[in-house]
Short mmCIF file of C-alpha atoms and ligand atoms in Angstrom, two decimals:
data_model
loop_
_atom_site.label_atom_id
_atom_site.label_comp_id
_atom_site.label_asym_id
_atom_site.label_seq_id
_atom_site.Cartn_x
_atom_site.Cartn_y
_atom_site.Cartn_z
CA MET A 67 4.33 4.14 -38.72
CA LYS A 68 5.20 2.34 -35.48
CA LYS A 69 2.63 2.91 -32.69
CA ILE A 70 4.44 3.00 -29.33
CA THR A 71 3.86 4.14 -25.75
CA ILE A 72 5.56 7.04 -23.99
CA ALA A 73 7.43 4.58 -21.77
CA GLU A 74 8.98 3.04 -24.90
CA MET A 75 10.17 6.34 -26.40
CA ALA A 76 13.77 6.02 -25.19
CA SER A 77 14.28 3.09 -27.57
CA TYR A 78 13.10 5.18 -30.54
CA ASN A 79 15.36 8.21 -30.29
CA GLY A 80 15.56 10.01 -33.65
CA GLN A 81 12.70 8.00 -35.16
CA THR A 82 9.22 9.07 -36.19
CA VAL A 83 6.54 7.32 -34.14
CA LYS A 84 2.82 7.47 -33.37
CA LEU A 85 1.38 7.74 -29.84
CA GLY A 86 -2.18 7.36 -28.59
CA ALA A 87 -2.49 10.05 -25.91
CA TRP A 88 -4.58 12.53 -23.97
CA VAL A 89 -3.84 16.24 -23.64
CA ALA A 90 -3.04 16.78 -19.97
CA ASN A 91 -2.22 20.45 -20.40
CA LYS A 92 -1.18 22.94 -23.06
CA ARG A 93 0.75 26.17 -23.44
CA SER A 94 1.12 28.13 -26.64
CA SER A 95 2.35 31.34 -28.22
CA GLY A 96 1.92 32.64 -31.76
CA LYS A 97 4.59 30.36 -33.15
CA ILE A 98 4.90 27.34 -30.90
CA ALA A 99 2.59 25.11 -28.85
CA PHE A 100 3.67 22.81 -26.02
CA LEU A 101 1.34 19.88 -25.43
CA GLN A 102 1.67 17.95 -22.17
CA LEU A 103 0.71 14.48 -23.34
CA ARG A 104 -0.06 11.42 -21.24
CA ASP A 105 -0.87 7.88 -22.29
CA GLY A 106 -0.95 6.00 -18.99
CA SER A 107 2.59 4.73 -19.40
CA GLY A 108 4.00 8.19 -18.81
CA PHE A 109 4.00 11.91 -19.56
CA VAL A 110 5.84 13.66 -22.39
CA GLN A 111 5.92 17.09 -23.95
CA GLY A 112 4.86 17.40 -27.60
CA VAL A 113 6.25 20.45 -29.38
CA VAL A 114 4.27 21.89 -32.31
CA VAL A 115 6.11 24.54 -34.37
CA LYS A 116 3.92 26.59 -36.69
CA ALA A 117 6.66 27.09 -39.28
CA GLU A 118 7.05 23.32 -39.54
CA VAL A 119 3.49 21.97 -39.40
CA GLY A 120 1.65 24.78 -41.24
CA GLU A 121 -1.27 27.09 -40.29
CA GLU A 122 -4.04 24.48 -40.15
CA LEU A 123 -2.38 21.89 -37.93
CA PHE A 124 -0.97 24.61 -35.68
CA ALA A 125 -4.45 26.11 -35.23
CA ALA A 126 -5.80 22.64 -34.36
CA ALA A 127 -3.02 22.10 -31.80
CA LYS A 128 -3.66 25.51 -30.22
CA SER A 129 -7.35 24.78 -29.76
CA LEU A 130 -6.91 21.36 -28.10
CA THR A 131 -8.83 21.11 -24.84
CA GLN A 132 -7.72 19.32 -21.69
CA GLU A 133 -8.28 15.52 -21.85
CA THR A 134 -8.98 15.47 -25.59
CA SER A 135 -7.81 12.12 -26.93
CA LEU A 136 -5.71 11.89 -30.06
CA TYR A 137 -3.14 10.09 -32.11
CA VAL A 138 -0.04 12.16 -32.44
CA THR A 139 2.87 11.56 -34.80
CA GLY A 140 6.31 13.02 -34.43
CA GLU A 141 10.01 12.56 -34.06
CA VAL A 142 11.46 11.41 -30.73
CA LYS A 143 14.12 13.86 -29.58
CA GLU A 144 16.38 13.90 -26.57
CA ASP A 145 15.48 16.71 -24.18
CA GLU A 146 17.91 17.34 -21.37
CA ARG A 147 15.63 19.86 -19.62
CA SER A 148 12.95 17.32 -18.75
CA ALA A 149 13.36 14.60 -16.13
CA PHE A 150 11.89 12.14 -18.62
CA GLY A 151 14.68 12.96 -21.07
CA TYR A 152 12.72 13.03 -24.36
CA GLU A 153 10.16 15.11 -26.19
CA LEU A 154 8.11 14.63 -29.34
CA ALA A 155 8.58 17.03 -32.28
CA VAL A 156 5.00 16.81 -33.56
CA THR A 157 4.36 16.43 -37.29
CA ASP A 158 0.72 15.32 -37.27
CA ILE A 159 -2.32 15.20 -34.99
CA GLU A 160 -5.44 13.10 -35.43
CA ILE A 161 -8.14 13.99 -32.91
CA ILE A 162 -10.15 11.01 -31.60
CA HIS A 163 -12.52 12.69 -29.15
CA VAL A 164 -12.79 16.30 -28.05
CA ALA A 165 -13.23 16.61 -24.26
CA GLN A 166 -15.23 19.62 -23.06
CA ASP A 167 -14.94 21.19 -19.61
CA PHE A 168 -12.89 18.54 -17.83
CA PRO A 169 -13.75 19.26 -14.18
CA ILE A 170 -10.24 18.93 -12.75
CA THR A 171 -8.21 21.86 -14.02
CA PRO A 172 -4.62 22.77 -13.12
CA LYS A 173 -5.93 25.08 -10.36
CA GLU A 174 -6.25 23.92 -6.74
CA HIS A 175 -9.33 21.87 -5.84
CA GLY A 176 -10.68 20.85 -2.44
CA THR A 177 -10.27 17.27 -1.24
CA GLU A 178 -14.00 16.43 -1.24
CA PHE A 179 -14.31 17.66 -4.83
CA LEU A 180 -11.33 15.56 -5.88
CA MET A 181 -12.69 12.52 -4.04
CA ASP A 182 -16.09 12.93 -5.76
CA ASN A 183 -14.16 12.95 -9.03
CA ARG A 184 -11.78 10.13 -8.12
CA HIS A 185 -12.56 8.36 -11.43
CA LEU A 186 -11.07 11.39 -13.23
CA TRP A 187 -8.57 12.49 -10.58
CA LEU A 188 -6.67 9.22 -11.17
CA ARG A 189 -5.43 10.76 -14.45
CA SER A 190 -3.41 13.46 -12.69
CA ARG A 191 0.38 13.33 -12.55
CA LYS A 192 0.49 12.89 -8.81
CA GLN A 193 -2.10 10.13 -8.67
CA HIS A 194 -0.44 8.41 -11.62
CA ALA A 195 2.87 8.41 -9.75
CA ILE A 196 1.31 6.97 -6.59
CA MET A 197 -0.42 4.18 -8.55
CA LYS A 198 2.86 3.30 -10.28
CA ILE A 199 4.58 3.08 -6.89
CA ARG A 200 1.74 0.90 -5.58
CA ASN A 201 2.22 -1.38 -8.57
CA GLU A 202 5.98 -1.57 -8.00
CA ILE A 203 5.45 -2.55 -4.35
CA ILE A 204 3.10 -5.33 -5.47
CA ARG A 205 5.57 -6.50 -8.12
CA ALA A 206 8.45 -6.47 -5.63
CA THR A 207 6.30 -8.36 -3.12
CA TYR A 208 5.70 -11.24 -5.53
CA GLU A 209 9.39 -11.16 -6.45
CA PHE A 210 10.53 -11.33 -2.83
CA TYR A 211 8.26 -14.20 -1.83
CA ASN A 212 8.75 -16.18 -5.02
CA ASP A 213 12.54 -15.83 -4.69
CA ASN A 214 12.39 -17.01 -1.08
CA GLY A 215 10.41 -20.21 -1.57
CA PHE A 216 6.95 -19.00 -0.57
CA ILE A 217 3.76 -20.28 -2.22
CA LYS A 218 0.97 -17.79 -2.98
CA VAL A 219 -2.29 -18.90 -1.37
CA ASP A 220 -5.64 -17.12 -1.68
CA PRO A 221 -7.75 -17.23 1.50
CA PRO A 222 -11.54 -16.74 1.23
CA ILE A 223 -13.14 -13.32 1.50
CA LEU A 224 -16.49 -14.57 2.77
CA THR A 225 -15.81 -16.15 6.16
CA GLY A 226 -17.34 -17.27 9.42
CA SER A 227 -14.42 -16.26 11.66
CA ALA A 228 -13.02 -13.07 13.14
CA PRO A 229 -9.27 -13.25 13.78
CA GLU A 230 -8.85 -9.62 14.83
CA GLY A 231 -11.82 -9.28 17.17
CA THR A 232 -15.53 -9.06 16.58
CA SER A 233 -16.14 -5.33 16.89
CA GLU A 234 -15.07 -4.30 13.38
CA LEU A 235 -16.76 -6.92 11.22
CA PHE A 236 -18.73 -6.34 8.07
CA ALA A 237 -21.66 -8.67 8.47
CA THR A 238 -23.43 -10.06 5.47
CA LYS A 239 -25.76 -12.95 4.68
CA TYR A 240 -24.46 -16.17 3.20
CA PHE A 241 -27.85 -17.44 2.04
CA ASP A 242 -29.41 -18.35 5.42
CA GLU A 243 -26.18 -18.17 7.40
CA ASP A 244 -24.45 -15.17 8.93
CA ALA A 245 -21.11 -14.38 7.32
CA PHE A 246 -18.47 -11.66 7.41
CA LEU A 247 -16.16 -10.06 4.92
CA SER A 248 -12.62 -11.13 5.78
CA GLN A 249 -10.73 -8.82 8.15
CA SER A 250 -7.57 -10.95 7.73
CA GLY A 251 -6.78 -14.17 5.91
CA GLN A 252 -4.46 -15.26 8.69
CA LEU A 253 -6.29 -18.25 10.13
CA TYR A 254 -6.62 -19.78 6.68
CA MET A 255 -2.99 -18.95 5.94
CA GLU A 256 -2.01 -20.91 9.06
CA ALA A 257 -3.83 -23.94 7.65
CA ALA A 258 -2.06 -23.34 4.34
CA ALA A 259 1.37 -23.11 6.05
CA MET A 260 0.78 -26.55 7.58
CA ALA A 261 0.19 -27.84 4.05
CA LEU A 262 2.73 -25.82 2.05
CA GLY A 263 5.38 -24.62 4.55
CA LYS A 264 5.94 -20.97 3.64
CA VAL A 265 2.95 -19.17 2.14
CA PHE A 266 1.79 -15.63 1.45
CA SER A 267 -1.49 -14.04 0.50
CA PHE A 268 -2.35 -10.75 -1.13
CA GLY A 269 -5.93 -9.65 -1.04
CA PRO A 270 -8.59 -7.24 0.11
CA THR A 271 -9.58 -7.07 3.77
CA PHE A 272 -12.41 -5.18 5.43
CA ARG A 273 -12.73 -3.36 8.74
CA ALA A 274 -15.94 -1.66 9.77
CA GLU A 275 -13.86 0.76 11.83
CA LYS A 276 -15.44 4.11 12.58
CA SER A 277 -12.00 5.70 12.30
CA LYS A 278 -11.54 8.83 10.26
CA THR A 279 -7.78 9.22 10.20
CA ARG A 280 -5.16 9.49 7.49
CA ARG A 281 -4.18 5.86 8.19
CA HIS A 282 -7.56 4.13 8.06
CA LEU A 283 -9.47 2.63 5.17
CA ILE A 284 -12.59 0.49 5.40
CA GLU A 285 -11.34 -1.74 2.59
CA PHE A 286 -7.59 -2.22 2.31
CA TRP A 287 -5.17 -4.74 0.84
CA MET A 288 -2.96 -6.88 2.98
CA ILE A 289 0.03 -9.12 2.30
CA GLU A 290 0.03 -11.97 4.82
CA PRO A 291 2.98 -14.37 4.93
CA GLU A 292 2.76 -17.39 7.24
CA MET A 293 5.66 -19.74 7.96
CA ALA A 294 5.81 -23.20 9.56
CA PHE A 295 8.75 -24.06 11.88
CA MET A 296 9.34 -20.33 12.35
CA GLU A 297 9.90 -18.60 15.67
CA HIS A 298 9.00 -14.99 16.11
CA HIS A 299 12.54 -13.58 16.07
CA GLU A 300 13.09 -15.38 12.76
CA SER A 301 9.90 -13.87 11.36
CA LEU A 302 11.22 -10.38 12.22
CA GLU A 303 14.19 -11.05 9.93
CA VAL A 304 11.87 -11.93 7.05
CA GLN A 305 9.87 -8.75 7.72
CA GLU A 306 12.84 -6.41 7.66
CA GLN A 307 14.30 -8.01 4.54
CA TYR A 308 10.93 -7.80 2.80
CA VAL A 309 10.34 -4.14 3.67
CA ALA A 310 13.91 -3.19 2.69
CA HIS A 311 13.41 -5.03 -0.61
CA ILE A 312 10.27 -3.12 -1.54
CA VAL A 313 11.81 0.24 -0.61
CA GLN A 314 14.95 -0.47 -2.65
CA SER A 315 12.83 -1.70 -5.60
CA VAL A 316 10.79 1.51 -5.64
CA LEU A 317 13.98 3.60 -5.48
CA LYS A 318 15.38 1.65 -8.40
CA ASN A 319 12.31 1.41 -10.63
CA CYS A 320 10.22 4.51 -9.81
CA ARG A 321 12.79 7.27 -10.02
CA LEU A 322 10.60 9.57 -12.13
CA GLU A 323 7.56 9.00 -9.95
CA LEU A 324 9.41 9.77 -6.70
CA GLU A 325 10.77 12.92 -8.32
CA ARG A 326 7.30 13.97 -9.49
CA LEU A 327 6.03 13.53 -5.92
CA GLU A 328 9.01 15.50 -4.59
CA ARG A 329 9.75 12.64 -2.23
CA ASP A 330 12.89 13.06 -0.12
CA THR A 331 14.66 9.90 -1.30
CA THR A 332 17.65 10.31 1.02
CA LYS A 333 15.34 9.08 3.80
CA LEU A 334 14.37 6.01 1.77
CA GLU A 335 17.93 5.20 0.75
CA LYS A 336 18.79 4.52 4.40
CA ILE A 337 16.18 1.75 4.69
CA LYS A 338 18.21 -1.45 4.96
CA ALA A 339 17.94 -4.49 7.24
CA PRO A 340 18.32 -4.91 10.19
CA PHE A 341 15.72 -2.60 11.76
CA PRO A 342 15.89 -1.54 15.43
CA ARG A 343 13.80 -3.42 17.98
CA ILE A 344 12.43 -2.06 21.26
CA THR A 345 10.09 -3.73 23.72
CA TYR A 346 6.62 -2.45 24.51
CA ASP A 347 7.87 -1.88 28.11
CA GLU A 348 10.71 0.31 26.85
CA ALA A 349 8.37 2.22 24.56
CA ILE A 350 5.98 3.00 27.43
CA LYS A 351 8.86 4.07 29.66
CA TRP A 352 10.29 6.31 26.93
CA LEU A 353 6.88 7.91 26.32
CA ASN A 354 6.31 8.55 30.02
CA ASP A 355 9.82 10.01 30.37
CA ASN A 356 9.21 12.29 27.39
CA GLY A 357 6.05 14.09 28.34
CA PHE A 358 3.37 11.56 27.35
CA ASP A 359 1.35 11.23 30.57
CA ASP A 360 -1.72 10.04 28.66
CA ILE A 361 -0.63 6.41 28.35
CA GLU A 362 0.27 3.71 30.84
CA TRP A 363 1.37 0.09 30.70
CA GLY A 364 -1.43 -2.07 29.32
CA GLU A 365 -2.81 0.50 26.89
CA ASP A 366 -2.42 0.51 23.14
CA PHE A 367 -0.50 3.25 21.36
CA GLY A 368 -2.29 6.02 19.53
CA ALA A 369 -0.97 7.68 16.40
CA PRO A 370 0.88 10.46 18.32
CA HIS A 371 2.69 7.84 20.44
CA GLU A 372 3.77 5.83 17.39
CA THR A 373 4.92 8.98 15.62
CA ALA A 374 6.97 10.16 18.62
CA ILE A 375 8.66 6.77 19.03
CA ALA A 376 9.40 6.54 15.30
CA GLU A 377 11.11 9.96 15.37
CA ASN A 378 13.96 8.41 17.35
CA TYR A 379 15.00 6.33 14.33
CA ASP A 380 15.63 6.80 10.64
CA MET A 381 14.53 3.18 10.04
CA PRO A 382 11.23 1.49 10.65
CA VAL A 383 11.21 0.23 14.26
CA PHE A 384 9.81 -3.01 15.70
CA ILE A 385 7.95 -2.69 18.97
CA VAL A 386 7.93 -6.21 20.42
CA ASN A 387 6.07 -8.07 23.18
CA TYR A 388 2.80 -6.19 23.70
CA PRO A 389 0.52 -6.95 26.65
CA THR A 390 -1.59 -10.05 26.11
CA ASN A 391 -4.84 -8.23 26.83
CA ILE A 392 -4.57 -5.76 23.94
CA LYS A 393 -3.71 -8.36 21.29
CA PRO A 394 -5.77 -11.06 19.52
CA PHE A 395 -6.41 -14.53 20.98
CA TYR A 396 -4.00 -16.48 18.77
CA MET A 397 -0.68 -14.97 19.90
CA GLN A 398 1.94 -17.17 21.58
CA PRO A 399 2.65 -16.20 25.21
CA HIS A 400 6.17 -15.04 26.07
CA PRO A 401 8.11 -18.02 27.48
CA GLU A 402 9.19 -16.14 30.64
CA ARG A 403 6.25 -13.81 31.23
CA ASP A 404 2.54 -14.38 31.27
CA ASP A 405 1.55 -10.74 30.70
CA VAL A 406 3.03 -10.25 27.22
CA VAL A 407 2.95 -12.12 23.91
CA LEU A 408 5.52 -12.87 21.18
CA CYS A 409 4.48 -10.24 18.70
CA ALA A 410 5.66 -7.09 17.00
CA ASP A 411 4.25 -4.07 15.23
CA LEU A 412 6.52 -2.43 12.70
CA ILE A 413 6.25 1.35 12.87
CA ALA A 414 7.22 3.26 9.73
CA PRO A 415 9.32 6.44 9.93
CA GLU A 416 8.04 9.98 9.28
CA GLY A 417 4.74 9.53 11.10
CA TYR A 418 3.19 6.88 8.86
CA GLY A 419 2.45 4.58 11.78
CA GLU A 420 2.08 0.81 12.00
CA ILE A 421 2.61 -0.89 8.66
CA ILE A 422 2.99 -4.50 9.91
CA GLY A 423 1.34 -6.47 12.68
CA GLY A 424 2.70 -9.95 13.31
CA SER A 425 3.30 -12.66 15.90
CA GLU A 426 4.17 -16.22 16.71
CA ARG A 427 0.97 -18.29 16.93
CA ILE A 428 -0.14 -20.59 19.71
CA HIS A 429 0.36 -24.23 18.69
CA ASP A 430 -0.86 -25.90 21.88
CA PHE A 431 -4.37 -27.31 21.53
CA GLU A 432 -5.54 -26.77 25.12
CA LEU A 433 -4.17 -23.23 25.32
CA MET A 434 -5.72 -22.28 21.98
CA LYS A 435 -9.09 -23.64 23.06
CA GLN A 436 -8.85 -21.71 26.32
CA ARG A 437 -7.96 -18.46 24.51
CA ILE A 438 -10.85 -18.85 22.04
CA ASN A 439 -13.24 -19.20 24.98
CA GLU A 440 -11.68 -16.34 26.95
CA HIS A 441 -12.29 -14.10 23.94
CA GLY A 442 -15.93 -15.14 23.82
CA LEU A 443 -15.57 -16.66 20.37
CA ASP A 444 -17.85 -19.45 19.20
CA GLU A 445 -15.76 -22.62 19.52
CA GLU A 446 -17.80 -24.35 16.83
CA ALA A 447 -16.90 -21.73 14.21
CA TYR A 448 -13.22 -22.25 15.07
CA ALA A 449 -13.32 -26.07 15.22
CA TRP A 450 -11.37 -26.38 11.98
CA TYR A 451 -8.76 -23.86 13.19
CA LEU A 452 -8.34 -25.71 16.49
CA GLU A 453 -7.61 -28.89 14.58
CA LEU A 454 -4.40 -27.29 13.26
CA SER A 455 -2.95 -27.62 16.75
CA LYS A 456 -4.19 -31.22 17.02
CA TYR A 457 -2.40 -32.81 14.08
CA GLY A 458 1.35 -32.20 14.03
CA ALA A 459 1.34 -28.75 15.58
CA VAL A 460 4.57 -26.78 15.07
CA PRO A 461 5.86 -23.35 16.07
CA HIS A 462 4.79 -20.97 13.34
CA SER A 463 4.74 -17.23 12.80
CA GLY A 464 3.39 -14.75 10.33
CA PHE A 465 2.48 -11.16 9.78
CA GLY A 466 0.33 -8.79 7.77
CA LEU A 467 1.62 -5.74 5.90
CA GLY A 468 -0.96 -3.10 5.05
CA LEU A 469 -0.34 -2.14 1.43
CA GLU A 470 -1.87 1.34 1.48
CA ARG A 471 -0.01 2.54 4.57
CA THR A 472 3.20 1.24 3.01
CA VAL A 473 2.44 3.04 -0.27
CA ALA A 474 1.67 6.22 1.71
CA TRP A 475 5.00 6.06 3.50
CA ILE A 476 7.16 5.26 0.47
CA SER A 477 5.44 7.77 -1.83
CA GLY A 478 5.12 10.41 0.89
CA ALA A 479 1.33 10.68 0.41
CA GLU A 480 -0.53 12.76 2.94
CA HIS A 481 -3.41 10.29 3.42
CA VAL A 482 -4.12 6.64 2.57
CA ARG A 483 -7.10 7.73 0.45
CA GLU A 484 -4.63 8.61 -2.34
CA THR A 485 -2.89 5.23 -2.25
CA ILE A 486 -5.74 2.99 -3.49
CA PRO A 487 -7.58 3.58 -6.79
CA PHE A 488 -11.07 3.79 -5.29
CA PRO A 489 -10.87 4.31 -1.52
CA ARG A 490 -13.63 3.06 0.74
CA LEU A 491 -13.80 5.46 3.66
CA LEU A 492 -16.18 6.25 6.44
CA ASN A 493 -18.98 8.09 4.56
CA ARG A 494 -17.60 7.31 1.12
CA LEU A 495 -18.71 4.56 -1.26
CA TYR A 496 -18.75 6.82 -4.36
CA PRO A 497 -17.35 6.53 -6.97
O1 4AD B 603 -2.41 -5.38 12.78
P1 4AD B 603 -3.45 -6.04 11.93
O2 4AD B 603 -4.86 -5.90 12.34
O3 4AD B 603 -3.00 -7.56 11.85
C1 4AD B 603 -3.70 -8.59 11.30
O4 4AD B 603 -4.74 -8.48 10.67
C2 4AD B 603 -2.99 -9.91 11.40
N1 4AD B 603 -4.00 -10.98 11.31
C3 4AD B 603 -1.96 -10.03 10.33
C4 4AD B 603 -1.21 -11.34 10.36
O5 4AD B 603 -0.51 -11.59 11.31
N2 4AD B 603 -1.39 -12.15 9.34
O6 4AD B 603 -3.32 -5.50 10.44
C5 4AD B 603 -2.11 -5.65 9.74
C6 4AD B 603 -1.77 -4.37 9.01
C7 4AD B 603 -1.54 -3.17 9.90
O7 4AD B 603 -0.24 -3.15 10.40
C8 4AD B 603 -1.82 -2.02 8.95
O8 4AD B 603 -0.69 -1.79 8.13
C9 4AD B 603 -2.92 -2.57 8.08
O9 4AD B 603 -2.87 -3.97 8.17
N3 4AD B 603 -4.23 -2.08 8.51
C10 4AD B 603 -4.91 -1.10 7.90
N4 4AD B 603 -4.63 -0.36 6.81
C11 4AD B 603 -5.53 0.56 6.41
N5 4AD B 603 -6.72 0.76 7.03
C12 4AD B 603 -7.05 0.02 8.13
N6 4AD B 603 -8.24 0.23 8.71
C13 4AD B 603 -6.13 -0.96 8.60
N7 4AD B 603 -6.14 -1.85 9.62
C14 4AD B 603 -4.98 -2.52 9.54
MG1 MG B 604 -2.16 -4.10 14.31
#
């Protein structure tokens, strides 16, 4: 008997196969039992007919409890009523382990309860779909950068620098020295770009932010491309092509998952490069003209501002050229203005907020040194970084895409806590 996975069933139509699976749910009458089976690769219905399997096996099938593990044998049959397209006509069941009182039942549970049981909640259909979409975005990311001549580089996680400001650092000890968990690999990626041209990283980053919103995690994963000989407007083109590529890849390869999440895919189908661009100045003016009196030039946008701006477009929108004083030290000044920098945030549609932050980087030694000092950073800790603008400095740009916010947007998840297997949130380190 061939042992296969649910995902492979389409290639075995009409054949008898064996699956290792868990019972996700069950429905039965006197004559027939429907087992909702899952094996990690997918979900399928197993049909057990009393007249065909006999009294004993039927009784065993009827008494199966939620999350009991088993080997199940049966014939693969086409099933037009299910989105998956196949079902299993069960001929034999071999119980591996009987699960008693699985805490997450098909009824509604509160968020805190589900979060306390995250290690079990991951098995649910919805969480399974979100994790598959997360995986597809990661796969499509590697595909995009590999196909476009980028080299994957892994920056360190234990660092002595703070690219995004010192207020949100996770401090730790590095033997006798003070160290931080990386809040961005960018500075190291700049060094890597000077060695390898076009590079990208994918790794965990940490922000000790006391924010309790649906967009904030304490530990999140970031994709950070960095490109030598690249001006900011050219970087925007890479960003929009990359984001369009991951959206189109999810649409192509996660059809069942998007359907299971009831995601409105017509909105995603529109996501194609180029994306609209507006300046920070225009965004402030639009907000002020449209009833937002709570923000003026020089202030950063809050979630309601980003959401309102995004509602004007059915694409993600770049907001370019933010004021110098609300952005990090390393951003290249605008060539014609000294109050704004060459940067952009990419705001996702449907209220999901900023998914990318990026900029051109300063490549003038004196200016970089001045900016490091103006930001009160320890010049000694940045000595290596300063040397990048001392030996063959070139215009270069890069950006960081937050994976979980992107997963939330594409999958339509309510909150980023559902887009990472084990979220680290304010007040949550368990499980
Ligand atoms: O805008 P940020 O802070 O930019 C940087 O870290 C740059 N050094 C990136 C670069 O140019 N290489 O963060 C980039 C993205 C944000 O747009 C957002 O998507 C995500 O990271 N992000 C968070 N995601 C979840 N929880 C948080 N607390 C996040 N903070 C940032
Ligand atoms: Mg940002």
